[in-house]
Amino acid sequence: MRRALLLSVLACGLAPLAYAQEKAAPLSVDSLFNPATKVEYAGFPKARLSWASDGSLIATEFGKEGISFEKVDPKTWKKTPLFDAQLLKAALKAAGADEKAAQMALGMGRFRWNAPRTAFVVSVADDLYLVDLAKVRAKRLTDTPGEEIEPTFSPDGAKVAFLRGSDLYVVTTADAKETRLTTGGDETHFNGRLDWVYQEEVYGRGDFKAFWWAPDSSKLAYLNLDETKVPVYTLTDDRASDQKLLQARYPKAGDPNPIARLGVVDLSGHTTWTTDPYNGAETLIVRVDWTPSGQLMAAWMNRVQTWLDLRTYTGADSKAIIHEQTKAWVDTEHTELPTFLPDGSFLWQSDRTGHHHIYRYTKDGALMGAVTRGDWDVRGLFGVDAKAKHIYFAADARSPISVDAYRADLGKSPDEKMELLTARIGWHRVSFDPKFRYALDTWSDIRTPAQLSLLDADGKTLRVIDDNPAKQAWKDQKLGEVTFQTVKTRDGFPMETMLIKPVGFDPAKKYPVYEHLYGGPAAPQVANAWDREMPWFQFLAQQGYLVWVCDNRSASAKGIASAYGIYKNFGAQELQDHLDGLKWLGDQGFADLSRVCIEGWSYGGFMSSYALTHSTAYKLGIVGAPVTDWHLYDSIYTERYMDTPQANPEGYKTSSVDLAAKNLHGKMLIMHGTSDDNVHPANTIQLIQALQNAGKDYQLQLFPGSDHGSAFGKPMQLWSIYRARWDFIKENL
């Protein structure tokens, strides 16, 4: 028998998002997602602002004529035009760019700026152009058939490094003199360029740059990746009569990984290779950079990511100055290289206590002490005001479902009071100017679409820059009440949950439940922040559904140690937590637990399919881009949590959805993009095969040519996703 679950409702229980007025048309799938009739309910601030090195702001405006730039004084808010759309196009045309290609490139807004924000590099028709805002002119830097990517200014602004093919080049900004720095790059050997798995799981999705300028601009560190032994995975594009094959090297769990080397190349093209400190053992190089004094440093991990060494280099040799190890894994997503102070000491972020905190070390790696401490997590380090001896950081100290900006004194102990700089409860994304005099604050809460404000160094609001017109779309809507609850599992872990009640809620009635989840390690979904899914959730509330979001303990933001219970065994603990959450919801008397739909994408797709095959709690499930057997997913992510299949065969077996297909309970709708190079369609195909062999029915929705995000940038497919979801729910729940 299940133990009684305890409830603790947050004191700030939320009122309805808005008050009802009769004149508003109800939400619909068309008004939310049909490109022809869509209303902007989930908008974000339109203002695009970034800090220049002198403390001014650069405002980027996208208008009917194209893109323009202004310099903004944060004190007076005086705006000085820098470059308008017509001048930009004319300058690029004068430098040799095709006018239509230039207009397209400017419209995309993909610029690489120098440090002072006085110039940027833009790619036009696969060649690089330098745009000088002060001189109001452009210059062509490259003129070759090959595409150049990842242009990066040197610290002195006199050079731009970039990748062509799989090799590293540099070009001078004064006279466009080009030098090839590396050779030997090809389809399996990358110089300064990341392969798929390194960019996806180590350095960040979409970031293929694997080179770093030295502070004196005289040389670059770079990674060389050899993926000769990495297996090739093939996707097919069947949208035209002539089939296309999309091939990439993709290491699945247990497969050979790319072999990484770290080198330093000077501007003549001479590379000095660093020595391998681990004598050929399988390792990952997860971070690289330089100290302010010009010493190379890198963070290394073993293959299954149970330890991390921070190493500093003298010539080709290195020494480990910090060693991190836990009883499970070291989280690469939390790994940041040191922030250095004027005296040579540095700040280092670590999960060693089970919570993410900041520590201070001497330049030689001797621990001086903790800078922050508590049963909460630092969410990011903004930087240090060395003159005032203040450290600025983001943390969830006020609530695990909110994020604030804080300031602490480096001279005080971590037990002394730190200063809260963001007064409004909710979610703050803050960017400080280089001298920590001002900050841009993008704030939202569960009731309010994101707003952008200018703050002073003490957190006082000086100016609301963009209060987000999307909020007007909600003004007259009938919306469901949103509340946050802390629900304890049977063994006492406090899970954060969010409940949206149906419009016109009657506690004497019973309502069907729509449960949204992700569930992956340290990836919470419950947040006092505006979410792009909120319009969809409120639509369901208008249709008479309870919307339930529950963060299982391993997904919570309550310290990385709370995730260790899933180590080497995905699925079981997460599902048990969700069943405990449903038990509490059912005990409230208004939820019909015979009518529950579970929905998730990616890891959430794994969890929704796992729930349907490992429990009888759900009447139906919507399974998006699921991992159905962890043998099929990439090595670096999977092995971090599951070890290798060779070392943990039982864990892979018990975490498999395919092997449990015969136990399917309830109806299943599967969705997948046919060009998903992350969670391959093979997962869905093998699940379907297992379901067919077991005599189980299912529904399938494919999205031709779509990758793992499936519908981002493809509004017709996004509309199709939500039409299919709604039809499935209407017909079966």
XYZ file of C-alpha atoms in Angstrom:
733
model
C 0.000 0.000 0.000
C 1.288 3.458 -0.861
C 2.214 5.716 1.972
C 0.197 8.886 2.320
C 1.756 11.776 0.441
C 2.171 15.197 1.996
C 1.393 18.522 0.394
C 2.919 21.918 0.955
C 1.402 24.677 -1.163
C 3.633 27.665 -1.724
C 2.490 30.638 0.311
C 2.333 32.709 -2.846
C -0.291 30.504 -4.535
C -1.109 32.096 -7.853
C -4.377 33.708 -8.806
C -5.789 33.199 -12.282
C -3.585 34.572 -15.047
C -6.236 37.059 -16.084
C -9.843 37.950 -15.342
C -12.487 36.848 -17.776
C -14.394 39.155 -20.085
C -17.032 37.923 -22.461
C -15.757 39.587 -25.657
C -12.604 37.459 -26.067
C -12.691 34.564 -28.527
C -11.603 31.335 -26.839
C -8.184 29.931 -27.578
C -8.006 27.371 -30.385
C -5.365 25.265 -32.062
C -5.693 27.566 -35.059
C -5.264 30.786 -33.099
C -2.223 29.308 -31.378
C -0.470 27.557 -34.270
C -2.029 28.134 -37.709
C 0.446 30.460 -39.494
C -2.418 32.196 -41.313
C -4.487 32.980 -38.198
C -1.992 32.802 -35.339
C -2.245 35.296 -32.474
C 1.042 36.103 -30.701
C 0.360 34.709 -27.256
C 3.868 33.480 -26.423
C 5.893 36.507 -27.445
C 9.268 37.571 -26.134
C 10.767 41.068 -25.914
C 11.526 42.446 -29.362
C 14.397 44.671 -28.219
C 17.842 43.268 -29.013
C 20.507 44.855 -26.873
C 24.087 43.882 -26.070
C 26.865 45.492 -24.052
C 29.917 47.053 -25.705
C 33.272 47.034 -23.924
C 32.953 50.760 -23.097
C 29.705 50.149 -21.164
C 27.361 51.457 -23.840
C 24.609 49.379 -25.413
C 24.316 48.338 -29.039
C 20.699 48.136 -30.161
C 19.871 45.981 -33.183
C 16.631 46.821 -34.956
C 14.939 44.674 -37.600
C 12.618 46.846 -39.659
C 10.806 46.658 -42.982
C 13.879 47.974 -44.770
C 16.222 45.569 -43.012
C 18.595 45.794 -40.104
C 20.019 48.871 -38.384
C 22.214 49.609 -35.354
C 22.167 52.297 -32.698
C 24.493 53.089 -29.818
C 22.595 53.730 -26.577
C 23.868 55.537 -23.491
C 22.418 53.546 -20.551
C 22.477 56.615 -18.294
C 20.593 59.053 -20.523
C 19.119 56.590 -23.024
C 20.390 58.837 -25.800
C 20.514 56.922 -29.079
C 23.121 57.520 -31.762
C 22.567 55.891 -35.174
C 25.491 53.714 -36.271
C 24.397 52.035 -39.463
C 21.027 51.664 -41.130
C 19.805 48.967 -43.469
C 20.385 50.877 -46.680
C 23.920 51.908 -45.703
C 24.727 48.321 -44.719
C 23.517 46.913 -48.026
C 25.304 49.640 -49.976
C 28.543 49.075 -48.089
C 28.461 45.327 -48.675
C 27.592 45.809 -52.364
C 30.510 48.213 -52.733
C 32.770 45.553 -51.203
C 31.703 43.025 -53.843
C 28.747 41.263 -52.244
C 25.657 40.332 -54.230
C 22.849 42.681 -53.157
C 20.194 39.999 -52.635
C 22.610 37.722 -50.797
C 23.664 40.645 -48.596
C 20.065 41.471 -47.757
C 19.404 37.830 -46.856
C 22.527 37.644 -44.655
C 21.683 40.874 -42.860
C 18.136 39.681 -42.271
C 19.436 36.598 -40.490
C 21.405 38.770 -38.057
C 24.255 36.299 -37.577
C 27.113 38.650 -36.796
C 30.425 38.019 -35.033
C 31.458 41.171 -33.195
C 34.813 42.463 -32.053
C 35.175 43.231 -28.338
C 34.396 46.974 -28.517
C 31.345 46.305 -30.720
C 32.678 48.678 -33.347
C 32.849 46.081 -36.130
C 31.460 42.698 -37.035
C 32.009 39.890 -39.533
C 29.100 38.543 -41.558
C 28.969 35.665 -44.048
C 27.445 36.593 -47.414
C 27.120 33.829 -50.017
C 29.725 31.767 -48.131
C 32.357 34.522 -47.976
C 33.295 36.693 -45.001
C 32.893 40.474 -44.940
C 34.103 42.896 -42.294
C 31.677 45.722 -41.488
C 33.220 48.727 -39.730
C 30.497 50.739 -38.012
C 32.720 53.718 -37.202
C 33.963 54.132 -40.794
C 30.613 53.139 -42.360
C 32.209 50.715 -44.782
C 32.622 47.019 -45.513
C 35.569 44.948 -46.668
C 35.668 41.529 -48.248
C 37.899 39.195 -46.252
C 37.576 35.935 -48.218
C 36.856 35.071 -51.840
C 36.841 31.302 -52.331
C 34.382 28.610 -53.442
C 34.388 27.024 -49.965
C 32.192 28.102 -47.075
C 33.799 29.790 -44.060
C 32.268 29.313 -40.607
C 32.872 30.328 -36.993
C 34.668 33.651 -37.704
C 36.257 34.879 -34.467
C 38.121 38.139 -33.861
C 41.505 38.051 -32.173
C 41.624 39.959 -28.862
C 43.480 42.858 -30.562
C 40.847 42.983 -33.322
C 43.499 42.827 -36.062
C 42.765 39.281 -37.206
C 39.850 36.904 -37.727
C 40.237 33.147 -37.365
C 37.765 30.888 -39.151
C 37.154 27.364 -40.412
C 37.089 26.291 -44.043
C 36.291 22.641 -44.437
C 37.990 20.915 -41.526
C 40.980 23.252 -41.222
C 41.762 26.484 -39.407
C 42.644 29.752 -41.152
C 43.349 33.350 -40.166
C 42.887 36.573 -42.127
C 44.052 40.075 -41.256
C 41.404 42.784 -41.014
C 43.683 45.530 -42.414
C 44.565 43.953 -45.775
C 42.619 40.660 -45.917
C 45.821 38.596 -46.002
C 44.878 34.948 -45.466
C 47.039 32.228 -43.858
C 46.184 28.560 -43.603
C 47.164 27.426 -40.113
C 46.437 23.673 -40.250
C 46.479 20.921 -42.854
C 45.164 17.391 -43.008
C 41.549 18.188 -42.242
C 39.071 15.955 -44.037
C 35.821 14.062 -43.453
C 37.245 12.167 -40.478
C 39.956 14.559 -39.186
C 38.893 17.940 -37.804
C 41.261 20.779 -36.917
C 39.601 23.450 -34.801
C 36.187 22.040 -35.608
C 33.957 19.863 -33.453
C 32.242 16.738 -34.686
C 28.555 16.028 -34.037
C 28.812 14.412 -30.598
C 31.276 16.946 -29.168
C 29.115 19.901 -30.199
C 25.879 18.259 -29.062
C 26.955 16.908 -25.678
C 30.076 18.828 -24.606
C 30.402 22.341 -26.052
C 26.763 23.099 -26.831
C 24.317 22.405 -29.627
C 25.134 24.362 -32.767
C 28.625 25.390 -31.590
C 31.240 23.711 -33.810
C 34.110 26.030 -32.851
C 37.100 24.246 -31.313
C 39.769 26.975 -31.302
C 40.650 29.690 -28.786
C 42.778 32.829 -29.232
C 45.614 33.484 -26.784
C 45.246 36.829 -24.958
C 48.159 38.384 -26.876
C 46.649 37.364 -30.254
C 49.869 35.560 -31.246
C 48.555 31.989 -31.349
C 45.512 29.759 -30.969
C 44.794 26.585 -29.073
C 42.687 24.078 -30.975
C 41.348 20.553 -30.833
C 42.183 17.934 -33.396
C 39.503 15.234 -33.605
C 40.079 11.894 -35.296
C 36.792 10.063 -35.824
C 38.050 7.422 -38.217
C 36.717 4.652 -35.989
C 33.377 6.342 -35.217
C 30.540 4.475 -36.994
C 28.615 6.181 -39.776
C 24.863 6.619 -39.376
C 22.708 7.202 -42.460
C 19.405 9.046 -42.683
C 17.336 9.207 -45.848
C 15.600 12.256 -47.285
C 12.682 10.965 -49.326
C 10.931 14.253 -50.018
C 11.963 14.293 -53.688
C 11.897 11.584 -56.372
C 15.689 11.279 -56.109
C 16.401 10.011 -52.615
C 19.201 11.722 -50.711
C 21.397 10.079 -48.122
C 22.374 12.115 -45.057
C 25.432 10.583 -43.425
C 27.252 11.514 -40.237
C 29.565 9.777 -37.822
C 27.621 9.082 -34.668
C 29.039 7.102 -31.742
C 26.318 5.165 -29.958
C 26.751 3.952 -26.401
C 29.785 1.670 -26.285
C 31.043 2.668 -29.759
C 34.480 4.225 -30.364
C 34.508 7.955 -29.593
C 36.462 10.594 -31.523
C 40.078 10.779 -30.356
C 40.928 14.322 -29.258
C 44.308 16.044 -29.197
C 45.100 19.554 -27.984
C 47.515 21.698 -29.973
C 48.769 25.285 -30.103
C 49.385 26.871 -33.508
C 51.244 30.116 -34.145
C 50.343 32.517 -36.942
C 52.861 30.961 -39.315
C 51.063 27.621 -39.077
C 53.453 25.748 -36.761
C 51.635 23.482 -34.288
C 52.985 22.336 -30.937
C 51.078 19.304 -29.690
C 50.525 18.899 -25.978
C 51.397 15.570 -24.415
C 48.700 13.077 -23.452
C 48.608 13.074 -19.629
C 46.638 9.809 -19.465
C 48.833 7.515 -21.565
C 46.273 6.682 -24.227
C 43.290 6.047 -21.927
C 39.899 7.003 -23.375
C 39.277 10.625 -22.364
C 37.310 13.731 -23.333
C 38.653 17.289 -23.533
C 35.599 19.207 -22.346
C 36.862 22.810 -21.933
C 39.830 24.812 -23.261
C 40.938 28.412 -22.760
C 43.781 30.666 -21.654
C 44.493 32.400 -18.352
C 44.754 36.214 -18.477
C 48.551 35.836 -18.301
C 48.570 33.572 -21.367
C 48.855 30.103 -19.843
C 46.889 27.370 -21.586
C 44.372 25.423 -19.495
C 41.995 22.555 -20.265
C 39.498 20.345 -18.479
C 39.768 16.605 -19.126
C 37.386 13.785 -18.191
C 37.448 10.032 -18.425
C 35.166 8.492 -21.022
C 32.262 7.761 -18.659
C 32.656 11.174 -16.953
C 33.058 10.108 -13.335
C 35.987 12.505 -12.785
C 37.352 15.777 -14.136
C 40.840 17.299 -14.021
C 41.579 20.972 -14.594
C 45.067 21.106 -16.105
C 47.420 24.023 -16.745
C 50.181 23.862 -19.333
C 53.818 24.837 -19.506
C 54.875 24.186 -23.067
C 53.631 20.738 -24.070
C 53.373 19.401 -20.531
C 50.610 19.911 -17.988
C 49.685 19.358 -14.381
C 46.300 18.843 -12.750
C 45.526 21.630 -10.287
C 41.921 20.577 -9.494
C 40.392 17.099 -9.435
C 36.622 16.635 -9.213
C 34.915 13.299 -8.597
C 31.473 12.217 -7.374
C 29.809 8.897 -6.618
C 28.052 9.096 -9.984
C 28.966 11.594 -12.724
C 30.523 15.038 -13.080
C 28.056 17.273 -14.917
C 29.707 18.775 -17.994
C 26.845 21.249 -18.405
C 27.944 22.844 -15.116
C 31.645 22.832 -16.012
C 33.007 26.335 -16.480
C 36.670 27.277 -16.612
C 38.018 29.556 -13.857
C 37.269 33.249 -13.485
C 40.544 34.924 -12.555
C 41.076 37.739 -10.064
C 43.812 40.420 -10.245
C 45.979 38.675 -7.635
C 46.116 35.496 -9.744
C 43.645 33.553 -7.617
C 40.554 32.232 -9.328
C 36.919 31.243 -8.839
C 35.879 27.674 -9.629
C 32.375 26.208 -9.773
C 31.760 22.724 -8.400
C 29.011 20.237 -7.501
C 31.159 18.572 -4.834
C 28.620 19.061 -2.025
C 25.687 17.921 -4.163
C 24.814 21.560 -4.858
C 26.477 23.843 -7.399
C 28.616 26.479 -5.667
C 31.586 28.797 -6.164
C 35.001 28.282 -4.565
C 38.160 30.371 -4.507
C 41.603 28.918 -5.231
C 45.150 30.229 -5.295
C 46.788 30.414 -8.704
C 48.493 27.081 -7.943
C 45.222 25.308 -7.179
C 45.145 25.449 -3.377
C 41.608 25.827 -1.998
C 41.119 29.129 -0.165
C 37.479 28.469 0.732
C 33.872 28.501 -0.383
C 32.442 31.734 -1.761
C 28.819 30.512 -1.749
C 27.191 27.806 0.331
C 23.713 26.463 1.039
C 20.974 24.024 0.068
C 20.479 25.792 -3.242
C 22.393 26.117 -6.508
C 24.368 28.805 -8.257
C 22.912 29.027 -11.777
C 25.661 31.120 -13.352
C 28.558 33.460 -12.612
C 28.193 36.904 -14.166
C 31.638 38.076 -13.139
C 33.661 39.987 -10.572
C 33.931 43.680 -9.840
C 37.571 43.478 -8.775
C 37.711 47.091 -7.610
C 34.730 46.719 -5.273
C 35.586 43.080 -4.480
C 32.078 41.999 -5.357
C 31.005 38.818 -7.113
C 27.793 38.758 -9.149
C 25.942 35.507 -9.812
C 22.557 33.897 -10.502
C 21.049 31.467 -8.010
C 17.817 29.764 -6.966
C 18.342 30.570 -3.263
C 14.907 32.166 -2.877
C 12.988 29.297 -4.479
C 13.931 26.204 -6.494
C 11.487 27.321 -9.191
C 12.844 30.857 -9.590
C 16.198 32.419 -10.474
C 17.560 35.728 -9.161
C 20.684 37.838 -9.435
C 22.839 38.218 -6.328
C 25.903 40.113 -5.168
C 28.329 38.900 -2.524
C 31.470 40.358 -0.957
C 34.594 38.344 -1.703
C 35.981 39.376 1.678
C 33.114 37.893 3.666
C 32.333 34.306 4.591
C 29.643 32.455 2.593
C 27.447 32.382 5.699
C 27.167 36.168 5.748
C 24.161 37.633 4.010
C 24.380 38.001 0.244
C 22.463 40.775 -1.505
C 19.387 39.986 -3.589
C 19.429 42.332 -6.589
C 16.204 41.290 -8.326
C 13.183 42.060 -6.186
C 10.325 40.522 -8.189
C 9.847 36.820 -7.646
C 10.093 34.879 -10.889
C 12.783 34.094 -13.421
C 15.523 36.652 -14.137
C 18.019 36.417 -16.996
C 20.525 39.162 -16.281
C 23.421 40.632 -18.251
C 25.745 43.154 -16.569
C 27.802 45.818 -18.290
C 31.602 45.293 -18.109
C 31.974 47.630 -15.118
C 28.919 46.332 -13.215
C 27.161 49.708 -13.185
C 24.037 48.550 -15.039
C 22.256 45.343 -15.934
C 19.753 44.197 -18.528
C 17.100 42.064 -16.839
C 14.725 39.829 -18.794
C 12.091 38.844 -16.245
C 8.961 36.744 -16.387
C 6.757 34.752 -14.071
C 4.070 32.176 -14.680
C 1.499 34.941 -15.246
C 3.589 37.424 -17.218
C 5.320 37.098 -20.609
C 8.992 38.125 -20.487
C 9.773 41.834 -20.026
C 13.099 43.632 -20.490
C 14.290 46.306 -18.051
C 17.429 48.277 -17.262
C 18.635 48.018 -13.653
C 21.335 49.815 -11.743
C 24.048 47.899 -9.900
C 21.842 47.604 -6.811
C 18.923 46.118 -8.744
C 16.762 49.261 -8.923
C 14.676 49.446 -12.091
C 15.753 52.483 -14.091
C 13.747 51.858 -17.222
C 11.295 49.336 -18.648
C 12.675 48.820 -22.137
C 10.120 46.355 -23.485
C 7.023 45.300 -21.511
C 6.099 42.801 -24.244
C 2.917 43.462 -26.219
C 2.062 39.749 -26.129
C 0.527 40.291 -22.707
C -2.294 42.266 -24.340
C -3.429 39.138 -26.167
C -4.265 37.586 -22.794
C -6.157 40.570 -21.459
C -9.676 39.338 -22.128
C -9.148 35.576 -22.065
C -10.829 33.185 -19.664
C -7.892 31.358 -18.147
C -7.344 28.585 -15.673
C -5.905 29.159 -12.215
C -2.242 28.193 -11.878
C -0.783 26.949 -8.603
C 2.571 25.555 -7.562
C 2.689 22.710 -5.044
C 5.453 20.800 -3.300
C 4.422 17.144 -3.199
C 6.411 14.574 -1.255
C 7.190 11.162 -2.663
C 6.648 8.040 -0.620
C 10.210 8.275 0.679
C 9.930 11.974 1.454
C 11.555 13.809 -1.462
C 9.793 17.166 -2.072
C 8.868 17.394 -5.751
C 7.924 20.687 -7.363
C 4.670 20.568 -9.327
C 2.445 22.906 -11.294
C -1.327 22.530 -11.663
C -3.592 24.454 -14.027
C -7.267 24.009 -13.246
C -9.953 24.098 -15.905
C -11.777 27.342 -16.572
C -14.934 27.341 -14.454
C -13.378 24.795 -12.096
C -15.814 23.008 -9.788
C -14.095 21.032 -6.981
C -17.089 18.698 -6.823
C -16.439 17.487 -10.384
C -13.761 15.145 -11.700
C -11.623 16.243 -14.646
C -9.356 14.400 -17.090
C -5.617 15.058 -16.697
C -2.979 16.096 -19.234
C 0.501 15.476 -17.800
C 3.460 17.140 -19.520
C 6.966 15.986 -18.610
C 10.592 15.876 -19.652
C 12.156 14.011 -16.735
C 15.806 14.010 -17.830
C 18.666 14.546 -15.362
C 18.755 18.067 -13.891
C 16.221 19.379 -16.432
C 13.271 20.821 -14.484
C 10.037 21.832 -16.207
C 8.322 23.449 -13.222
C 9.380 27.085 -13.078
C 7.844 30.379 -12.079
C 8.574 31.619 -15.581
C 6.677 32.230 -18.777
C 6.849 29.128 -20.933
C 6.220 28.682 -24.640
C 3.825 25.825 -23.763
C 1.633 28.086 -21.597
C -0.777 29.031 -24.434
C -1.268 25.309 -25.198
C -1.794 24.524 -21.521
C -4.367 27.302 -21.175
C -6.167 26.078 -24.276
C -6.514 22.673 -22.599
C -7.756 24.373 -19.427
C -10.456 26.110 -21.476
C -11.410 22.709 -22.884
C -11.945 21.273 -19.396
C -8.643 19.517 -18.666
C -6.401 19.603 -15.629
C -2.823 20.327 -16.721
C -0.230 18.696 -14.480
C 3.553 19.185 -14.559
C 5.686 17.309 -12.033
C 9.476 17.321 -11.721
C 10.690 13.909 -10.626
C 13.622 14.206 -8.210
C 16.332 13.528 -10.799
C 14.925 16.280 -13.025
C 14.600 18.776 -10.196
C 16.786 21.818 -9.661
C 17.460 20.763 -6.084
C 21.129 19.928 -6.402
C 22.778 17.446 -8.711
C 22.926 14.870 -5.896
C 19.145 14.498 -6.157
C 19.688 12.984 -9.624
C 22.145 10.295 -8.570
C 19.387 7.779 -7.825
C 18.932 7.112 -11.553
C 22.615 6.312 -12.104
C 22.897 3.261 -14.377
C 19.120 2.745 -14.484
C 16.983 5.161 -16.480
C 13.219 5.118 -16.062
C 12.318 3.287 -12.867
C 12.809 5.961 -10.207
C 11.503 8.702 -12.501
C 8.283 6.787 -13.183
C 7.761 5.986 -9.524
C 8.021 9.687 -8.680
C 5.446 10.559 -11.326
C 3.084 7.900 -10.059
C 3.455 9.360 -6.563
C 2.602 12.770 -7.991
C -0.531 11.370 -9.634
C -1.487 9.714 -6.355
C -1.456 13.081 -4.630
C -3.433 14.661 -7.465
C -6.058 11.928 -7.246
C -6.321 12.358 -3.474
C -7.510 15.948 -4.009
C -10.859 14.600 -5.242
C -11.195 16.473 -8.523
C -8.890 14.469 -10.853
C -10.214 11.497 -12.794
C -7.217 9.152 -12.709
C -8.886 6.787 -15.149
C -8.447 9.496 -17.803
C -4.802 10.607 -17.790
C -2.711 11.467 -20.854
C 1.088 11.692 -20.537
C 3.087 13.693 -23.099
C 6.783 14.391 -23.634
C 9.460 14.939 -26.274
C 13.042 13.598 -26.448
C 13.824 12.347 -22.926
C 10.178 13.156 -22.282
C 9.348 10.864 -25.209
C 11.363 8.119 -23.541
C 9.566 8.738 -20.245
C 6.074 8.787 -21.774
C 6.724 5.542 -23.687
C 8.361 3.991 -20.601
C 5.323 4.949 -18.501
C 2.948 3.338 -20.995
C 4.944 0.090 -21.007
C 5.892 -0.074 -17.320
C 2.663 0.998 -15.598
C -1.105 0.981 -15.998
C -1.614 4.559 -14.795
C -2.127 6.228 -18.179
C -5.019 5.902 -20.580
C -2.993 7.360 -23.437
C 0.392 8.864 -24.192
C 1.909 11.223 -26.749
C 5.465 10.089 -27.436
C 7.703 12.618 -29.227
C 11.116 11.695 -30.701
C 11.704 9.012 -28.065
C 14.821 7.108 -27.133
C 13.358 3.624 -26.964
C 16.563 1.709 -26.226
C 19.652 3.443 -24.805
C 21.963 1.332 -26.960
C 20.766 3.608 -29.779
C 21.659 6.982 -28.276
C 24.981 8.821 -28.382
C 27.899 7.715 -26.264
C 28.756 10.869 -24.335
C 25.262 11.609 -23.016
C 24.242 8.022 -22.377
C 27.439 6.807 -20.749
C 27.526 9.807 -18.411
C 24.448 8.414 -16.678
C 24.385 4.735 -17.681
C 28.058 3.728 -18.078
C 28.736 1.627 -21.188
C 26.503 -1.250 -22.312
C 29.480 -3.546 -21.853
C 29.839 -2.541 -18.178
C 26.103 -2.191 -17.399
C 24.130 -4.646 -19.538
C 21.345 -5.065 -16.963
C 20.745 -1.308 -16.708
C 20.349 -1.023 -20.479
C 17.977 -3.984 -20.466
C 15.692 -2.679 -17.717
C 15.645 0.825 -19.254
C 14.478 -0.433 -22.652
C 11.020 0.446 -23.911
C 11.339 -1.931 -26.862
C 11.800 -4.955 -24.609
C 8.648 -4.015 -22.681
C 6.465 -3.285 -25.742
C 4.328 -6.341 -24.990
C 3.224 -4.607 -21.776
C 1.814 -1.529 -23.500
C -1.176 -0.212 -21.549
C -3.276 2.529 -23.107
C -3.120 4.155 -26.514
C 0.107 5.557 -27.931
C 0.674 8.324 -30.483
C 4.292 8.408 -31.704
C 5.791 11.498 -33.384
C 9.207 11.780 -35.026
C 11.083 13.893 -37.578
C 12.483 11.816 -40.443
C 15.783 13.773 -40.436
C 16.374 13.636 -36.693
C 20.170 13.340 -36.404
C 20.000 13.415 -32.586
C 17.442 10.795 -31.564
C 17.421 8.779 -34.744
C 14.146 7.588 -36.315
C 15.526 4.069 -35.789
C 14.250 4.391 -32.214
C 10.694 4.810 -33.411
C 11.061 2.143 -36.117
C 12.364 -0.428 -33.647
C 9.617 0.413 -31.161
C 6.995 -0.034 -33.895
C 8.525 -3.387 -34.804
C 8.352 -4.479 -31.159
C 4.738 -3.288 -30.865
C 3.735 -5.113 -34.038
C 5.450 -8.311 -32.904
C 3.511 -8.043 -29.636
C 0.194 -7.452 -31.407
C -0.117 -3.916 -30.013
C -1.728 -0.976 -31.823
C -0.319 2.543 -32.066
C -0.683 5.748 -34.062
C 2.199 7.421 -35.934
C 2.849 10.978 -37.092
C 6.023 11.651 -39.132
C 7.477 15.038 -40.044
C 9.367 14.861 -43.363
C 12.759 16.526 -43.337
C 12.513 17.625 -39.723
C 15.296 17.217 -37.196
C 15.064 16.744 -33.427
C 13.375 20.103 -32.877
C 10.955 18.961 -35.571
C 8.833 22.053 -35.891
C 11.126 24.960 -35.040
C 11.254 27.127 -38.131
C 8.567 25.016 -39.782
C 5.249 26.555 -38.740
C 3.099 24.216 -40.828
C 4.645 21.210 -39.093
C 4.227 22.848 -35.704
C 0.549 23.327 -36.472
C 0.358 19.677 -37.564
C 1.906 18.510 -34.273
C -0.677 20.279 -32.149
C -3.616 19.343 -34.387
C -2.580 15.711 -34.038
C -2.193 16.050 -30.277
C -5.595 17.653 -29.883
C -7.380 15.154 -32.142
C -5.775 12.276 -30.220
C -6.827 13.748 -26.873
C -10.395 14.558 -27.999
C -10.963 11.104 -29.417
C -9.446 9.089 -26.574
C -9.546 11.016 -23.298
